Amino acid sequence: MTRAQAEKRIAKLKELIEDYRYRYHVLDESIISDEAADSLKHELSQLEDQYPDLITPDSPTQRVAGRPLPGFTSVPHKQRMLSLNDAFSYDELASWQERIKKILNLNKLEYFVDIKMDGLACALIYEDGQLTQGITRGDGYVGEDVTANVRTIESIPLKLRKTKNQSSLLSGRTEVRGEIVMYKADFLKLNEKRQAQAQAPFANPRNTAAGTIRQLDPQLVAGRKLYFRAYDIIRDNNPQTTNEDVYRVLRELGFLVNPMSKVCNSLDQIYSFAEAWQEKRQTLPFNTDGLVIKINDRRLYQAAGIAGKAPRGAIAYKYAAEEATTKVKDIIVSIGRTGTATPVAVLEPVVIAGSTVQMATLHNENEVRKKDIRIGDTVIVHKAGDIIPEVVEPLVKLRDGNERKFTMPIICPDCKKPLTKYKKEDAAWRCLNNSCPSRIWKQIEHYASKEALDIEGLGEKNVIALLDANLIDDQADVYKLKEVEIAKLDRFAEVSAHKLAAAIQAKKSPELSRFIYGLGIRHIGIQTAIDLAQHFKTIEELSKATVDQLSRVEGIGEVVAESVAEWFSEPRNLKLLAKLKDNDVWPKAARITSGPLNNTKVVVTGSLSGMSREEAAEKIRALGGTFQTSVGNDTDILVVGENVGSSKLKRANEIGVKQINQKQFLELTAK
Ligand code: IVH
């Protein structure tokens, strides 16, 4: 081949290989196999070996630079690389929106929303269309020159592609900013390989990507798969007017941008996008912990200015973390109001999904054994929505030999009576002592709780104080409490004693369902209590019902039926009812409720703004509906609020349950 022929062939090969790269990384198309592409690269590299003077920096053979570098050079950024402020809720997004509208003196704004990638920011400098430099974020003002390393990343074009209308970008200096990420699958493969070679596994894809880009040996970087996803163009006299336009041009220039990014016209639209992606984000190849929301109009974005390290015109909306790691300080056994002994992990406090978690349930003895959770272990703790935090698994590799196995005690930690295995559920141990102090205070606390009798001021600590002072022994005694007696206790002042006494007296004729729930019968949740109240209408009728009669109530299974019948057969319980009656405490007969939600079963997921879960449940019931706590085949409607956990939505999607948002729910219940 003559030199002239080689020159032509080289140019063609380069073009074809770049086209292959572009289609593969940016358009997600594969026109030829990896093997065929490699073979083209091989031919190119042989020709370049023959005619080294024909090698140009934008040749695909130049992606793997040669020797390791002695160190990195610091490079100042032409324009500071900013960070973003975080918003964790709809309300925080709303106040951000209000703020910028005020600053810009506008009452309507358009937003550009994208997934926030969990990687490291990188600035790529192109001079006359050629990649000349790659710089890390550093402190925002000065970064490190990692050009040799970024050149190995295939999704970064070494040369900008010609665009139809933006040819000016190909002359002079064009800076493209984006995120370098490691894909989850590649991270897992890398760790498997490391483990096979007895090397310590890496912690997560972000740290691994960041560590990789700061390697002095570009060969090593080339061996670890990294991707670049662009999000910004920095240029003097930039012609793009919107961020949407920037993404379009970036694609034309040969960059991969997130295809799901989108323009939103309102906070509600942003929020639906956020909610949709909260679920779907697991399916993305890289990790994300939220969204980036920017004012779409670039001029307005600039005009909003900068506050501290972040632009005012953009914000990161963060999904609440649902998992964290922490240490198990101890494993204790908690006795519930029905006597069930539950092992509970006492944790070093850790913040998950916005609240501090110090305890996590371990469910039962079998679970602790199965998961091999030991005292002293570092564990992963999961907390979803309003569900009690639970220990997912111990990180066995972090053990140092000082961990201790847990053994279930054979006596109740509180009353010291023997614990017994319950007949049907062999995993659960129970304290069968009806006078066990733990059971008693929990029963009284449950009786007074918001969903039951709703006696304000009779929470855990006050119940314990009243019991300790021998002022009460059970729920019925509560009604005999005198204000002066309460006021004598350390925990109370005159006003709080008066309030509590008044709150107690105000709750002497509760709704039947609340009363049934408040009795704390095993397996009776709020909805079952409502079903029972609706069916039997009075407590007298309920107390006489046989297992058979109970089983025929819709929604009541055999276990529940037996539990109810058993409760009303125990002399101790009948005595409590008689004592309550003596104290003038008796539930009202149930009303028949009916309304637009008759025969409709509704589940609420996430939080509703301006309405507690209990209020939403009450509303549903007041209109004749059934409030369910989980999605099942019989669920009719799922109300989707804010900060939604994944399980209910996933289940609803699987079985095709109708979903409505808070606005639609309010419309429905306003009828
Ligand atoms: S736009 C002011 N879009 O998040 C910077 N940034 O916390 C706004 N990031 O340093 C840049 N995904 O590295 C933008 N789709 C995305 C992003 C994104 C991840 C990073 C970026 C920035 C950090 C700010």
mmCIF file of N, CA and C in Angstrom, residues 298-355:
data_model
loop_
_atom_site.group_PDB
_atom_site.id
_atom_site.type_symbol
_atom_site.label_atom_id
_atom_site.label_comp_id
_atom_site.label_asym_id
_atom_site.label_seq_id
_atom_site.Cartn_x
_atom_site.Cartn_y
_atom_site.Cartn_z
ATOM 1 N N ARG A 298 -31.340 29.217 29.657
ATOM 2 C CA ARG A 298 -29.958 29.432 30.108
ATOM 3 C C ARG A 298 -29.720 30.855 30.616
ATOM 4 N N ARG A 299 -30.412 31.816 30.007
ATOM 5 C CA ARG A 299 -30.195 33.212 30.441
ATOM 6 C C ARG A 299 -30.759 33.431 31.830
ATOM 7 N N LEU A 300 -31.945 32.863 32.050
ATOM 8 C CA LEU A 300 -32.554 33.003 33.374
ATOM 9 C C LEU A 300 -31.729 32.252 34.422
ATOM 10 N N TYR A 301 -31.211 31.092 34.013
ATOM 11 C CA TYR A 301 -30.362 30.296 34.898
ATOM 12 C C TYR A 301 -29.165 31.136 35.351
ATOM 13 N N GLN A 302 -28.530 31.795 34.407
ATOM 14 C CA GLN A 302 -27.388 32.670 34.716
ATOM 15 C C GLN A 302 -27.824 33.824 35.599
ATOM 16 N N ALA A 303 -28.964 34.407 35.221
ATOM 17 C CA ALA A 303 -29.433 35.607 35.919
ATOM 18 C C ALA A 303 -29.745 35.321 37.385
ATOM 19 N N ALA A 304 -30.151 34.085 37.681
ATOM 20 C CA ALA A 304 -30.499 33.753 39.074
ATOM 21 C C ALA A 304 -29.264 33.824 39.972
ATOM 22 N N GLY A 305 -28.083 33.655 39.363
ATOM 23 C CA GLY A 305 -26.852 33.854 40.120
ATOM 24 C C GLY A 305 -26.413 32.650 40.940
ATOM 25 N N ILE A 306 -25.425 32.924 41.806
ATOM 26 C CA ILE A 306 -24.817 31.861 42.606
ATOM 27 C C ILE A 306 -24.938 32.234 44.080
ATOM 28 N N ALA A 307 -25.226 31.248 44.909
ATOM 29 C CA ALA A 307 -25.210 31.497 46.348
ATOM 30 C C ALA A 307 -24.246 30.498 46.961
ATOM 31 N N GLY A 308 -23.144 30.987 47.489
ATOM 32 C CA GLY A 308 -22.128 30.087 48.056
ATOM 33 C C GLY A 308 -21.501 29.271 46.945
ATOM 34 N N LYS A 309 -21.622 27.928 47.060
ATOM 35 C CA LYS A 309 -20.977 27.052 46.073
ATOM 36 C C LYS A 309 -21.933 26.587 44.993
ATOM 37 N N ALA A 310 -23.194 27.011 45.088
ATOM 38 C CA ALA A 310 -24.200 26.425 44.195
ATOM 39 C C ALA A 310 -24.960 27.477 43.402
ATOM 40 N N PRO A 311 -25.348 27.127 42.159
ATOM 41 C CA PRO A 311 -26.165 28.066 41.390
ATOM 42 C C PRO A 311 -27.567 28.123 41.999
ATOM 43 N N ARG A 312 -28.183 29.297 41.996
ATOM 44 C CA ARG A 312 -29.543 29.401 42.545
ATOM 45 C C ARG A 312 -30.559 28.746 41.622
ATOM 46 N N GLY A 313 -30.209 28.719 40.328
ATOM 47 C CA GLY A 313 -31.166 28.243 39.334
ATOM 48 C C GLY A 313 -31.232 26.728 39.185
ATOM 49 N N ALA A 314 -30.543 25.988 40.054
ATOM 50 C CA ALA A 314 -30.598 24.519 39.970
ATOM 51 C C ALA A 314 -30.639 23.935 41.369
ATOM 52 N N ILE A 315 -31.147 22.720 41.450
ATOM 53 C CA ILE A 315 -31.201 22.053 42.755
ATOM 54 C C ILE A 315 -31.154 20.542 42.545
ATOM 55 N N ALA A 316 -30.619 19.850 43.534
ATOM 56 C CA ALA A 316 -30.644 18.380 43.459
ATOM 57 C C ALA A 316 -31.787 17.900 44.338
ATOM 58 N N TYR A 317 -32.668 17.085 43.760
ATOM 59 C CA TYR A 317 -33.725 16.482 44.572
ATOM 60 C C TYR A 317 -33.238 15.086 44.945
ATOM 61 N N LYS A 318 -33.064 14.867 46.254
ATOM 62 C CA LYS A 318 -32.467 13.601 46.700
ATOM 63 C C LYS A 318 -33.515 12.637 47.226
ATOM 64 N N TYR A 319 -33.427 11.393 46.784
ATOM 65 C CA TYR A 319 -34.271 10.358 47.364
ATOM 66 C C TYR A 319 -33.707 10.024 48.742
ATOM 67 N N ALA A 320 -34.601 9.780 49.684
ATOM 68 C CA ALA A 320 -34.123 9.459 51.024
ATOM 69 C C ALA A 320 -33.441 8.093 50.994
ATOM 70 N N ALA A 321 -32.284 8.017 51.653
ATOM 71 C CA ALA A 321 -31.573 6.739 51.719
ATOM 72 C C ALA A 321 -32.400 5.780 52.553
ATOM 73 N N GLU A 322 -32.524 4.575 52.107
ATOM 74 C CA GLU A 322 -33.328 3.625 52.862
ATOM 75 C C GLU A 322 -32.483 2.575 53.548
ATOM 76 N N GLU A 323 -31.199 2.574 53.227
ATOM 77 C CA GLU A 323 -30.317 1.600 53.867
ATOM 78 C C GLU A 323 -29.067 2.278 54.366
ATOM 79 N N ALA A 324 -28.562 1.788 55.460
ATOM 80 C CA ALA A 324 -27.308 2.307 55.974
ATOM 81 C C ALA A 324 -26.637 1.175 56.728
ATOM 82 N N THR A 325 -25.357 1.350 57.007
ATOM 83 C CA THR A 325 -24.687 0.331 57.810
ATOM 84 C C THR A 325 -24.398 0.905 59.189
ATOM 85 N N THR A 326 -24.435 0.057 60.189
ATOM 86 C CA THR A 326 -24.110 0.474 61.542
ATOM 87 C C THR A 326 -23.760 -0.764 62.354
ATOM 88 N N LYS A 327 -23.386 -0.531 63.628
ATOM 89 C CA LYS A 327 -22.964 -1.669 64.464
ATOM 90 C C LYS A 327 -24.060 -2.121 65.409
ATOM 91 N N VAL A 328 -24.129 -3.405 65.629
ATOM 92 C CA VAL A 328 -25.071 -3.951 66.610
ATOM 93 C C VAL A 328 -24.375 -3.889 67.972
ATOM 94 N N LYS A 329 -24.899 -3.021 68.869
ATOM 95 C CA LYS A 329 -24.269 -2.899 70.186
ATOM 96 C C LYS A 329 -24.706 -4.045 71.092
ATOM 97 N N ASP A 330 -25.971 -4.473 70.890
ATOM 98 C CA ASP A 330 -26.510 -5.515 71.761
ATOM 99 C C ASP A 330 -27.737 -6.120 71.078
ATOM 100 N N ILE A 331 -28.117 -7.282 71.538
ATOM 101 C CA ILE A 331 -29.398 -7.836 71.090
ATOM 102 C C ILE A 331 -30.222 -8.090 72.345
ATOM 103 N N ILE A 332 -31.340 -7.398 72.437
ATOM 104 C CA ILE A 332 -32.181 -7.549 73.626
ATOM 105 C C ILE A 332 -33.495 -8.210 73.211
ATOM 106 N N VAL A 333 -34.282 -8.598 74.205
ATOM 107 C CA VAL A 333 -35.559 -9.214 73.878
ATOM 108 C C VAL A 333 -36.660 -8.304 74.390
ATOM 109 N N SER A 334 -37.571 -7.972 73.494
ATOM 110 C CA SER A 334 -38.652 -7.083 73.876
ATOM 111 C C SER A 334 -39.942 -7.892 73.974
ATOM 112 N N ILE A 335 -40.673 -7.679 75.053
ATOM 113 C CA ILE A 335 -41.926 -8.404 75.249
ATOM 114 C C ILE A 335 -43.071 -7.496 74.810
ATOM 115 N N GLY A 336 -43.818 -7.950 73.837
ATOM 116 C CA GLY A 336 -44.930 -7.145 73.321
ATOM 117 C C GLY A 336 -46.161 -7.258 74.198
ATOM 118 N N ARG A 337 -47.203 -6.503 73.852
ATOM 119 C CA ARG A 337 -48.379 -6.485 74.721
ATOM 120 C C ARG A 337 -49.117 -7.813 74.739
ATOM 121 N N THR A 338 -48.912 -8.638 73.698
ATOM 122 C CA THR A 338 -49.551 -9.954 73.719
ATOM 123 C C THR A 338 -48.571 -11.018 74.216
ATOM 124 N N GLY A 339 -47.391 -10.602 74.643
ATOM 125 C CA GLY A 339 -46.434 -11.527 75.251
ATOM 126 C C GLY A 339 -45.366 -12.048 74.304
ATOM 127 N N THR A 340 -45.459 -11.717 73.013
ATOM 128 C CA THR A 340 -44.462 -12.223 72.063
ATOM 129 C C THR A 340 -43.081 -11.654 72.399
ATOM 130 N N ALA A 341 -42.099 -12.555 72.444
ATOM 131 C CA ALA A 341 -40.725 -12.127 72.752
ATOM 132 C C ALA A 341 -39.983 -11.916 71.437
ATOM 133 N N THR A 342 -39.646 -10.671 71.135
ATOM 134 C CA THR A 342 -38.991 -10.347 69.862
ATOM 135 C C THR A 342 -37.552 -9.911 70.094
ATOM 136 N N PRO A 343 -36.587 -10.592 69.463
ATOM 137 C CA PRO A 343 -35.216 -10.091 69.571
ATOM 138 C C PRO A 343 -35.081 -8.764 68.815
ATOM 139 N N VAL A 344 -34.431 -7.814 69.458
ATOM 140 C CA VAL A 344 -34.289 -6.484 68.865
ATOM 141 C C VAL A 344 -32.816 -6.100 68.884
ATOM 142 N N ALA A 345 -32.301 -5.610 67.761
ATOM 143 C CA ALA A 345 -30.909 -5.170 67.713
ATOM 144 C C ALA A 345 -30.828 -3.743 68.236
ATOM 145 N N VAL A 346 -29.954 -3.527 69.230
ATOM 146 C CA VAL A 346 -29.685 -2.172 69.702
ATOM 147 C C VAL A 346 -28.510 -1.672 68.872
ATOM 148 N N LEU A 347 -28.744 -0.578 68.134
ATOM 149 C CA LEU A 347 -27.752 -0.136 67.152
ATOM 150 C C LEU A 347 -27.026 1.119 67.573
ATOM 151 N N GLU A 348 -25.852 1.298 67.020
ATOM 152 C CA GLU A 348 -25.230 2.617 67.118
ATOM 153 C C GLU A 348 -26.094 3.504 66.243
ATOM 154 N N PRO A 349 -26.587 4.647 66.788
ATOM 155 C CA PRO A 349 -27.555 5.451 66.044
ATOM 156 C C PRO A 349 -27.083 5.783 64.628
ATOM 157 N N VAL A 350 -28.010 5.668 63.668
ATOM 158 C CA VAL A 350 -27.669 5.957 62.272
ATOM 159 C C VAL A 350 -28.887 6.625 61.625
ATOM 160 N N VAL A 351 -28.627 7.593 60.740
ATOM 161 C CA VAL A 351 -29.745 8.283 60.093
ATOM 162 C C VAL A 351 -30.111 7.559 58.798
ATOM 163 N N ILE A 352 -31.353 7.115 58.716
ATOM 164 C CA ILE A 352 -31.840 6.462 57.494
ATOM 165 C C ILE A 352 -33.143 7.136 57.086
ATOM 166 N N ALA A 353 -33.247 7.464 55.820
ATOM 167 C CA ALA A 353 -34.446 8.099 55.270
ATOM 168 C C ALA A 353 -34.900 9.260 56.171
ATOM 169 N N GLY A 354 -33.937 10.027 56.655
ATOM 170 C CA GLY A 354 -34.271 11.247 57.378
ATOM 171 C C GLY A 354 -34.520 11.105 58.868
ATOM 172 N N SER A 355 -34.514 9.878 59.416
ATOM 173 C CA SER A 355 -34.694 9.805 60.869
ATOM 174 C C SER A 355 -33.641 8.898 61.500
#
